[in-house]
PDB file of C-alpha atoms in Angstrom:
ATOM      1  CA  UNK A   1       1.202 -21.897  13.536  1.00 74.00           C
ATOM      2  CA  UNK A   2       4.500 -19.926  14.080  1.00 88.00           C
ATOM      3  CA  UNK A   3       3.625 -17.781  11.538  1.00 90.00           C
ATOM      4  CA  UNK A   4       0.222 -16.814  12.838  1.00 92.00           C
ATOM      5  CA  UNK A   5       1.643 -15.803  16.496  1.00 94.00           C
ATOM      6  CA  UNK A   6       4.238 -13.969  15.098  1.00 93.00           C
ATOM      7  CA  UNK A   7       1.741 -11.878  12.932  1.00 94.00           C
ATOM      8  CA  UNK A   8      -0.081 -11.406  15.667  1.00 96.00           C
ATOM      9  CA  UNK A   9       2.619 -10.516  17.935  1.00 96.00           C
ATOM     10  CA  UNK A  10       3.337  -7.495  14.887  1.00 95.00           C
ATOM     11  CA  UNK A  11       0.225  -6.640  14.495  1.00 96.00           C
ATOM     12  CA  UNK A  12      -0.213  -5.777  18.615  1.00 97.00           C
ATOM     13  CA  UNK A  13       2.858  -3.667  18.716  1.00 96.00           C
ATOM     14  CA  UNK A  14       1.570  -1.679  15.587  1.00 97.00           C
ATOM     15  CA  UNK A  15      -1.487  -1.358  17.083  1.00 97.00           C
ATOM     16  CA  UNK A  16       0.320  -0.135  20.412  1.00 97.00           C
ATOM     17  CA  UNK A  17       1.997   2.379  18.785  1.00 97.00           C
ATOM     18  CA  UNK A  18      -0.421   3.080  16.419  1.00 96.00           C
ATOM     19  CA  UNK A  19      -2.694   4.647  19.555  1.00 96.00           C
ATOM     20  CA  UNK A  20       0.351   6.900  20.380  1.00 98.00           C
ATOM     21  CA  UNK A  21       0.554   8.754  16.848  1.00 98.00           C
ATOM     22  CA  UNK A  22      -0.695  12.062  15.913  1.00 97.00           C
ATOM     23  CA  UNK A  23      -2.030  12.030  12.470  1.00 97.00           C
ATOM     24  CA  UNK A  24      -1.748  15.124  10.123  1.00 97.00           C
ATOM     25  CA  UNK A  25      -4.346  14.000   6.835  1.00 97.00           C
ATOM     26  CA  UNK A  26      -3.936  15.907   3.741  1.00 97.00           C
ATOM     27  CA  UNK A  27      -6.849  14.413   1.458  1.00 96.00           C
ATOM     28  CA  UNK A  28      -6.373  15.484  -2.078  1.00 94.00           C
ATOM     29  CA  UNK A  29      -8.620  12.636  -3.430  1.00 93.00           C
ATOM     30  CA  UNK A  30     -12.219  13.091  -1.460  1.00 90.00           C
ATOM     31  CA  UNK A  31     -11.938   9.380  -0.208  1.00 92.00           C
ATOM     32  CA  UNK A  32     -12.409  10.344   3.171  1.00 89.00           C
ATOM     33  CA  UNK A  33     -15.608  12.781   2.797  1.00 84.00           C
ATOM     34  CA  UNK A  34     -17.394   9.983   0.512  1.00 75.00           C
ATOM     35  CA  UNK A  35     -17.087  11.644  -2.461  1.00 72.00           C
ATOM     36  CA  UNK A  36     -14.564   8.837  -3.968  1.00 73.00           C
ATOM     37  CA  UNK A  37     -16.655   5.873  -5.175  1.00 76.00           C
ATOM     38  CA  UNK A  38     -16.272   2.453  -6.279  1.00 87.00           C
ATOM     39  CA  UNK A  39     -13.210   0.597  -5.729  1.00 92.00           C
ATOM     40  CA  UNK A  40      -9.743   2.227  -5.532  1.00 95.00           C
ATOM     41  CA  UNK A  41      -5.865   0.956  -6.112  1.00 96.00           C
ATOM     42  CA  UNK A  42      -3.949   1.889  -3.402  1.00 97.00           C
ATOM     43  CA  UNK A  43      -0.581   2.457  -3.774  1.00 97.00           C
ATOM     44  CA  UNK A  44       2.558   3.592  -1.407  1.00 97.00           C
ATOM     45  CA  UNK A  45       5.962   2.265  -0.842  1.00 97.00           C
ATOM     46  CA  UNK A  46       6.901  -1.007   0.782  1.00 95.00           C
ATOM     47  CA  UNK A  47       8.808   1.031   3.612  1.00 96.00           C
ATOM     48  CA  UNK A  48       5.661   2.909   4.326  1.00 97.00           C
ATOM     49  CA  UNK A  49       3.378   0.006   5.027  1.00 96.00           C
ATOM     50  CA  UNK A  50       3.503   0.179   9.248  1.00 97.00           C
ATOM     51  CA  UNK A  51       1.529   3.994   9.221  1.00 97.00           C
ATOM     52  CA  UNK A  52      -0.499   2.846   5.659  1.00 97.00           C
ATOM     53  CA  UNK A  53      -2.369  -0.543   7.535  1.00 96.00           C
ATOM     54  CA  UNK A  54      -2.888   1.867  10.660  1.00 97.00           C
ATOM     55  CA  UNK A  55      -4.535   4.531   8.987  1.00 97.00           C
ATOM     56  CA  UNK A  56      -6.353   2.471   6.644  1.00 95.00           C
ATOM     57  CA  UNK A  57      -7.688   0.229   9.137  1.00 93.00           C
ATOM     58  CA  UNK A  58      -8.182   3.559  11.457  1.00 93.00           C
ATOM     59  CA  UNK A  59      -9.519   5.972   9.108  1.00 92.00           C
ATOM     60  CA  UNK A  60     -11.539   3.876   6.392  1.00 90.00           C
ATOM     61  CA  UNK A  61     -13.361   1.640   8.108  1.00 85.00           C
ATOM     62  CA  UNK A  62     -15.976   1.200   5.458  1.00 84.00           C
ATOM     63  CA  UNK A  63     -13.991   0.526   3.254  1.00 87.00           C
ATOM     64  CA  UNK A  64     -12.275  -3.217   2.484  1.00 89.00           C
ATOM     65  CA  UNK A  65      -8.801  -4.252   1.005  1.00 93.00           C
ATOM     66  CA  UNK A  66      -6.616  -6.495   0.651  1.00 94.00           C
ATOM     67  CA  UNK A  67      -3.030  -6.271  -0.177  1.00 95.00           C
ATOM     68  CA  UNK A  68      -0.636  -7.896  -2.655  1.00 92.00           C
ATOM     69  CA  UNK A  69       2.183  -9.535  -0.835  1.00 90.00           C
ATOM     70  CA  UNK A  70       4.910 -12.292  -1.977  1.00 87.00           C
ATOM     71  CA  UNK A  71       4.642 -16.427  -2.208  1.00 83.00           C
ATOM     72  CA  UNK A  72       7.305 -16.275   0.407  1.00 84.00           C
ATOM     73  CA  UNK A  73       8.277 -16.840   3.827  1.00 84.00           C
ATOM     74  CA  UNK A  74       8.244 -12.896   3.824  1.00 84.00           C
ATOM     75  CA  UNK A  75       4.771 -12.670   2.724  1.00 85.00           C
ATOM     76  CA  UNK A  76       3.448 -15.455   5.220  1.00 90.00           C
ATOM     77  CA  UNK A  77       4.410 -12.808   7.538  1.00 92.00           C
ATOM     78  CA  UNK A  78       3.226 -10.211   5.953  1.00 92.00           C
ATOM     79  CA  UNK A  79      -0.242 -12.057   5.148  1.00 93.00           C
ATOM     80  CA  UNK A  80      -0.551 -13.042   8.679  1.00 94.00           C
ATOM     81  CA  UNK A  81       0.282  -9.636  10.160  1.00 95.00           C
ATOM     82  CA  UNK A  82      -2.901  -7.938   8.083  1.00 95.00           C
ATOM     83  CA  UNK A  83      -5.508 -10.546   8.673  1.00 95.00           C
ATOM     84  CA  UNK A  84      -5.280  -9.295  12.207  1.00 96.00           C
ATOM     85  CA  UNK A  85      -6.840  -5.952  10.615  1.00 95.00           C
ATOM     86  CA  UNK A  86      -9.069  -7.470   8.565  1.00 93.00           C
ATOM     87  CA  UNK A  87      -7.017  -7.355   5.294  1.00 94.00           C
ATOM     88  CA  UNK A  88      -6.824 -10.023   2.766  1.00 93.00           C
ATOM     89  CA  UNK A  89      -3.873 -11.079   0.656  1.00 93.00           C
ATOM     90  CA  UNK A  90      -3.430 -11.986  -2.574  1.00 92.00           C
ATOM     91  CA  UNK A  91      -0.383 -13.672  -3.406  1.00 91.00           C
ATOM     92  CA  UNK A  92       1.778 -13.205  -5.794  1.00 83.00           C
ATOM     93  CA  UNK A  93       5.124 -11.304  -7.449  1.00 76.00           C
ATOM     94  CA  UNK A  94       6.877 -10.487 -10.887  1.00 69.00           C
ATOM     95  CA  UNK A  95       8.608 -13.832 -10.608  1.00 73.00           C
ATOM     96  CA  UNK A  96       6.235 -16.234  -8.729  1.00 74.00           C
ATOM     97  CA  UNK A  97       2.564 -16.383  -9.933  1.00 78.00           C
ATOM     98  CA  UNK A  98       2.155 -13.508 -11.922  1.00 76.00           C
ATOM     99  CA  UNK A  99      -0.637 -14.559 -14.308  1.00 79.00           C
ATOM    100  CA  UNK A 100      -2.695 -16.045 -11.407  1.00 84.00           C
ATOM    101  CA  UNK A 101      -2.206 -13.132  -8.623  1.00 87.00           C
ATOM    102  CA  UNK A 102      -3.356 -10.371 -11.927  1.00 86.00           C
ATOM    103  CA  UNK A 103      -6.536 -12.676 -11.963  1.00 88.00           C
ATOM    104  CA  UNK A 104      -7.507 -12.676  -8.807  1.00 91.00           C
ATOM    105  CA  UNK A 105      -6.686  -8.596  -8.275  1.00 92.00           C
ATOM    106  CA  UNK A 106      -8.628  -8.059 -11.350  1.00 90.00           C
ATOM    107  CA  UNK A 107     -11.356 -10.535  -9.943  1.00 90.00           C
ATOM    108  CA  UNK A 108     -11.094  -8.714  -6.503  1.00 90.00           C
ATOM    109  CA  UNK A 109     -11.721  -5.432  -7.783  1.00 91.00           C
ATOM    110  CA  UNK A 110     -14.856  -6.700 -10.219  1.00 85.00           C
ATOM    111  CA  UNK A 111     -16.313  -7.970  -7.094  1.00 78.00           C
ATOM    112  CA  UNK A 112     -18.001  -4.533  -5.946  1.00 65.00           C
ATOM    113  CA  UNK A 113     -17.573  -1.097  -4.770  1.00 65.00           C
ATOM    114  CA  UNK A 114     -15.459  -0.271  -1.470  1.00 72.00           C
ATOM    115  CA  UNK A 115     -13.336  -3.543  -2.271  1.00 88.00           C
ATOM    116  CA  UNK A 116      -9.876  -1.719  -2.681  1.00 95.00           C
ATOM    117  CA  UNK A 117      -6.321  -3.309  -3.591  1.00 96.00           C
ATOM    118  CA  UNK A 118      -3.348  -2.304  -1.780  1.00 96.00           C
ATOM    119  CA  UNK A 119      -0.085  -2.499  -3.468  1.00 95.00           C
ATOM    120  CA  UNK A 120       3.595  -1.687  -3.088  1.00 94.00           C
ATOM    121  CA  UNK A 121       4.629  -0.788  -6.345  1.00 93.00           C
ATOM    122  CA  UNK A 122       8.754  -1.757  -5.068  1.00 92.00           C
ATOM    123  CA  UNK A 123       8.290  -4.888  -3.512  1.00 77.00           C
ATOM    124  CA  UNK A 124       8.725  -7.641  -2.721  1.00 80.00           C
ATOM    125  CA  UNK A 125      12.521  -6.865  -3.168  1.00 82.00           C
ATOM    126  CA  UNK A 126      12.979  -3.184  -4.830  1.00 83.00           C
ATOM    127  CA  UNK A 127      14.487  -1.284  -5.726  1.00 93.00           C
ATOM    128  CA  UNK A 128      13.361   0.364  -3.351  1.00 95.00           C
ATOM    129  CA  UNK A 129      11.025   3.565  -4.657  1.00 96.00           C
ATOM    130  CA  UNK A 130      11.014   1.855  -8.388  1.00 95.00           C
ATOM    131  CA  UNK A 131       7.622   1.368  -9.771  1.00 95.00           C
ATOM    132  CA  UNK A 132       6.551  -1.473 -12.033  1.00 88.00           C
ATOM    133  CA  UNK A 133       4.682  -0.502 -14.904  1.00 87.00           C
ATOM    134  CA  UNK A 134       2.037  -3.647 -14.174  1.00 88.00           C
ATOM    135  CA  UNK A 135       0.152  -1.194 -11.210  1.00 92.00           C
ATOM    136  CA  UNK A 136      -1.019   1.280 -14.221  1.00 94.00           C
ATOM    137  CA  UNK A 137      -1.841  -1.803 -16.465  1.00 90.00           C
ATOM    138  CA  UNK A 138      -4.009  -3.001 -13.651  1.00 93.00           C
ATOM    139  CA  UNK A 139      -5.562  -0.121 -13.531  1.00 94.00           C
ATOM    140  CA  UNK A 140      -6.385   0.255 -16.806  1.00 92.00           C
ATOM    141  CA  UNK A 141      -7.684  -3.364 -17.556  1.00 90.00           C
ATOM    142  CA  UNK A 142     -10.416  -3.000 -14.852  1.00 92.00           C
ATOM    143  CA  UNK A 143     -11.023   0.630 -14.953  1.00 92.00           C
ATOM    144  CA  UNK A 144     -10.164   1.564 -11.302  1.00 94.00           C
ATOM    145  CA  UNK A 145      -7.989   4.265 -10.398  1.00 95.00           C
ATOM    146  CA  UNK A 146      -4.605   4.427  -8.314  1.00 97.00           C
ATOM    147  CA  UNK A 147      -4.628   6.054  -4.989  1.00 97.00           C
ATOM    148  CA  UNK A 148      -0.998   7.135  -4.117  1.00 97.00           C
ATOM    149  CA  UNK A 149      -0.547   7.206  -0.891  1.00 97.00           C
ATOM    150  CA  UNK A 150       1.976   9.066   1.040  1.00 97.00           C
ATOM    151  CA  UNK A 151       2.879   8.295   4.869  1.00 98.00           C
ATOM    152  CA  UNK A 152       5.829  10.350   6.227  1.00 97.00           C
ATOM    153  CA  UNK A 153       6.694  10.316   9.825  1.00 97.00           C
ATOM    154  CA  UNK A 154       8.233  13.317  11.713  1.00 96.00           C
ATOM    155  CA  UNK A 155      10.284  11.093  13.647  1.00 97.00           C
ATOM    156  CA  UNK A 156      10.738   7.028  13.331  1.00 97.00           C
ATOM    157  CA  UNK A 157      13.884   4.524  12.864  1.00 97.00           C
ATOM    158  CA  UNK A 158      14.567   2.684   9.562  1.00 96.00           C
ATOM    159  CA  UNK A 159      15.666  -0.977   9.631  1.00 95.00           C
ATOM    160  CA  UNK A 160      18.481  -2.599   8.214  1.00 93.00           C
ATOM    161  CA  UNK A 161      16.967  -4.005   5.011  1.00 93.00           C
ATOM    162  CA  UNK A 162      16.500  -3.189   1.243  1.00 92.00           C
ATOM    163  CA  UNK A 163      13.735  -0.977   1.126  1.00 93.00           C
ATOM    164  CA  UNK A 164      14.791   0.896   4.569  1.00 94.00           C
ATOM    165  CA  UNK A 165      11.628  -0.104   6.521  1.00 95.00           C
ATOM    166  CA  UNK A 166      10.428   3.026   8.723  1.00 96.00           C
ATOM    167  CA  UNK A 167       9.000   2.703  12.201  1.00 97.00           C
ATOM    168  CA  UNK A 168       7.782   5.551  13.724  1.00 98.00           C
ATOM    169  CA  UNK A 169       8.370   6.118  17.131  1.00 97.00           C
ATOM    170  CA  UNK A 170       5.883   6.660  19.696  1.00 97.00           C
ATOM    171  CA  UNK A 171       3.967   9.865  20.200  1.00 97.00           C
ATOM    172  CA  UNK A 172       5.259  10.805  16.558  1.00 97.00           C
ATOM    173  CA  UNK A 173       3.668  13.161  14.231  1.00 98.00           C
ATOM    174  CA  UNK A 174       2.692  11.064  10.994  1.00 98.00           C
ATOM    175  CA  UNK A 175       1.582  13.394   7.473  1.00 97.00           C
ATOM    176  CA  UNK A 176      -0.738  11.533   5.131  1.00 98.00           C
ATOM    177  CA  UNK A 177      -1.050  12.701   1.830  1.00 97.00           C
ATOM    178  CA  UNK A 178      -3.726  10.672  -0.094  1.00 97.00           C
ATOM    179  CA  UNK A 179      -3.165  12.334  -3.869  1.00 96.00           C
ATOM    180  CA  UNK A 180      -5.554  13.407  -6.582  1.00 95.00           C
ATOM    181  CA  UNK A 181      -6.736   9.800  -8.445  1.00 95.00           C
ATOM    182  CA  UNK A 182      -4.638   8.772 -11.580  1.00 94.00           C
ATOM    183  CA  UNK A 183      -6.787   7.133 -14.260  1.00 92.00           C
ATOM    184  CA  UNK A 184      -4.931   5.255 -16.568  1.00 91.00           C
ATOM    185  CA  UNK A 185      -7.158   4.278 -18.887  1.00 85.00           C
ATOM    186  CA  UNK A 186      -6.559   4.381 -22.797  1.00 82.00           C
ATOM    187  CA  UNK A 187      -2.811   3.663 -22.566  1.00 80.00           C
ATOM    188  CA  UNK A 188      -2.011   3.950 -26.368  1.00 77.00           C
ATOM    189  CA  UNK A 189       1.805   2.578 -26.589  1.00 83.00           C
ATOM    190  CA  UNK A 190       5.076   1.979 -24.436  1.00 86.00           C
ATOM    191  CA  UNK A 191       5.913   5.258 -24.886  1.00 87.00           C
ATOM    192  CA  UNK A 192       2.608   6.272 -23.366  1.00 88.00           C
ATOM    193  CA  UNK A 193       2.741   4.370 -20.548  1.00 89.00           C
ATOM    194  CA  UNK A 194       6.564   4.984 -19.842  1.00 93.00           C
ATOM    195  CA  UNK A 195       5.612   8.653 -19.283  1.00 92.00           C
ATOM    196  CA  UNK A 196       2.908   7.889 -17.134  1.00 93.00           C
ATOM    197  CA  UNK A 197       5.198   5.520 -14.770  1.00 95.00           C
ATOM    198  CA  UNK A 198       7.492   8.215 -13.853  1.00 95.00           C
ATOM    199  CA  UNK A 199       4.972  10.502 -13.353  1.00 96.00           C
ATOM    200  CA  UNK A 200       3.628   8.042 -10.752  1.00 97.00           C
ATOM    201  CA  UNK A 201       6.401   7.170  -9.238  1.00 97.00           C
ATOM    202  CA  UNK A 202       7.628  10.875  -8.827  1.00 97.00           C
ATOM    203  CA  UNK A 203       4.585  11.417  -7.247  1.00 96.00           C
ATOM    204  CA  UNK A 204       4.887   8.400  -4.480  1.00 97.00           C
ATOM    205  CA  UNK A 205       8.691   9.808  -3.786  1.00 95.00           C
ATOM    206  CA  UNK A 206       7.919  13.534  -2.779  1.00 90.00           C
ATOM    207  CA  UNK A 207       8.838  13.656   0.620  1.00 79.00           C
ATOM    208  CA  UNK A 208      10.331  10.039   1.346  1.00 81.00           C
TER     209      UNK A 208
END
C-alpha cells in the first residue's frame, strides 16, 4: 500500500511540473505524424526517464507501452509511479528473471501494433550511459525497431545517485530528439553486433 501512495505522490509532482515545461520536439523518426507503424522499442537513459513518461504520456497518446523496470524495491516504485500514466511494467533485469522478463517483452510486442516497450538500456544499476547488447537482440528476435530517445533539459538538478537522475526545473525548456529507427535485424556474429552496440549507444549519449 506504501508503495502505491508513494507512486502516486511521484507521479503528481511530475505531472505538476510536467504542465510548466516548454517542449522543443525534434522528430527524426515520423512517429509523431503517423507515418511510424507497428510497434516500436523505445529506448533512452535511466536518468532521462522524468521528461521521457511526460512526453510519452503527453505527446503519444495513441500509442501504449510499458516499461522494463527491476524485481526490486526500486522497481515497485518505479512500477507504481507509471501505472498512474497508464504504463505497464514488465519485470525483470540481467540478474533477476532474465529468461522470463525476454518472454513476456517478446510476447508484449507480438501482441499488436501501437503496443511499444520502453527500456533503459543502463539500468537498473549502470553504468550509467552503458548499453547492453540484449536491447538489439530484442529487437531482432521480434522484428521491431529501437526508438532512441533523447530528453535534454535546458535547466534541471541531478540527484545524488548512480546514474545522476535529472529533474528539470519548472518552466524549463526540454529538447526531444526521437532518432531515425535502428533495425537490427540479420545480426550475423559478435563482431556484428558489437559494432552495432556502440553505434547505439553513441547515439543515446549525444548531448547528455
Amino acid at each position: 500500500m506504501k508503495i502505491k501512495v508513494y507512486g502516486w505522490l511521484i507521479a503528481m509532482m511530475i505531472r505538476a511540473v510536467g504542465w510548466t515545461l516548454r517542449w522543443d520536439i525534434n522528430d527524426r523518426a515520423g512517429v509523431m505524424d503517423g507515418s511510424a507503424k507497428g510497434s516500436l522499442i523505445l529506448a533512452l537513459w535511466h536518468n532521462q526517464i522524468f521528461g521521457g513518461v511526460l512526453f510519452y504520456t503527453r505527446k503519444l497518446q495513441k500509442r501504449r507501452a510499458s516499461v522494463l523496470t527491476s524485481p526490486s524495491s526500486d522497481g515497485d516504485l518505479l512500477a507504481a509511479v507509471m501505472s498512474n500514466f497508464n504504463v505497464g511494467a514488465i519485470r525483470g533485469s540481467s540478474n533477476k528473471r532474465p529468461v522470463a522478463a525476454l518472454r513476456e517483452m517478446v510476447s508484449f510486442l507480438r501482441e499488436g501494433s501501437g503496443k511499444d516497450m520502453v527500456i533503459t538500456p543502463d539500468g537498473p544499476r549502470g553504468p550509467v550511459y552503458t548499453l547492453e547488447s540484449g536491447l538489439l537482440k530484442l529487437s531482432e528476435w521480434t522484428k521491431v525497431p529501437v526508438l532512441p530517445l533523447r530528453v535534454i533539459y535546458r535547466n534541471s538538478v541531478s540527484l545524488k545517485t548512480w546514474d545522476r537522475f535529472r529533474i528539470p526545473l519548472p518552466f524549463s525548456r526540454v529538447d526531444v530528439v526521437l532518432e531515425p529507427l535502428q533495425s537490427f535485424e540479420g545480426l550475423t556474429d559478435r563482431e556484428d553486433v558489437e559494432v552495432k552496440r556502440i553505434a547505439l549507444e553513441e547515439l543515446l549519449k549525444s548531448g547528455t
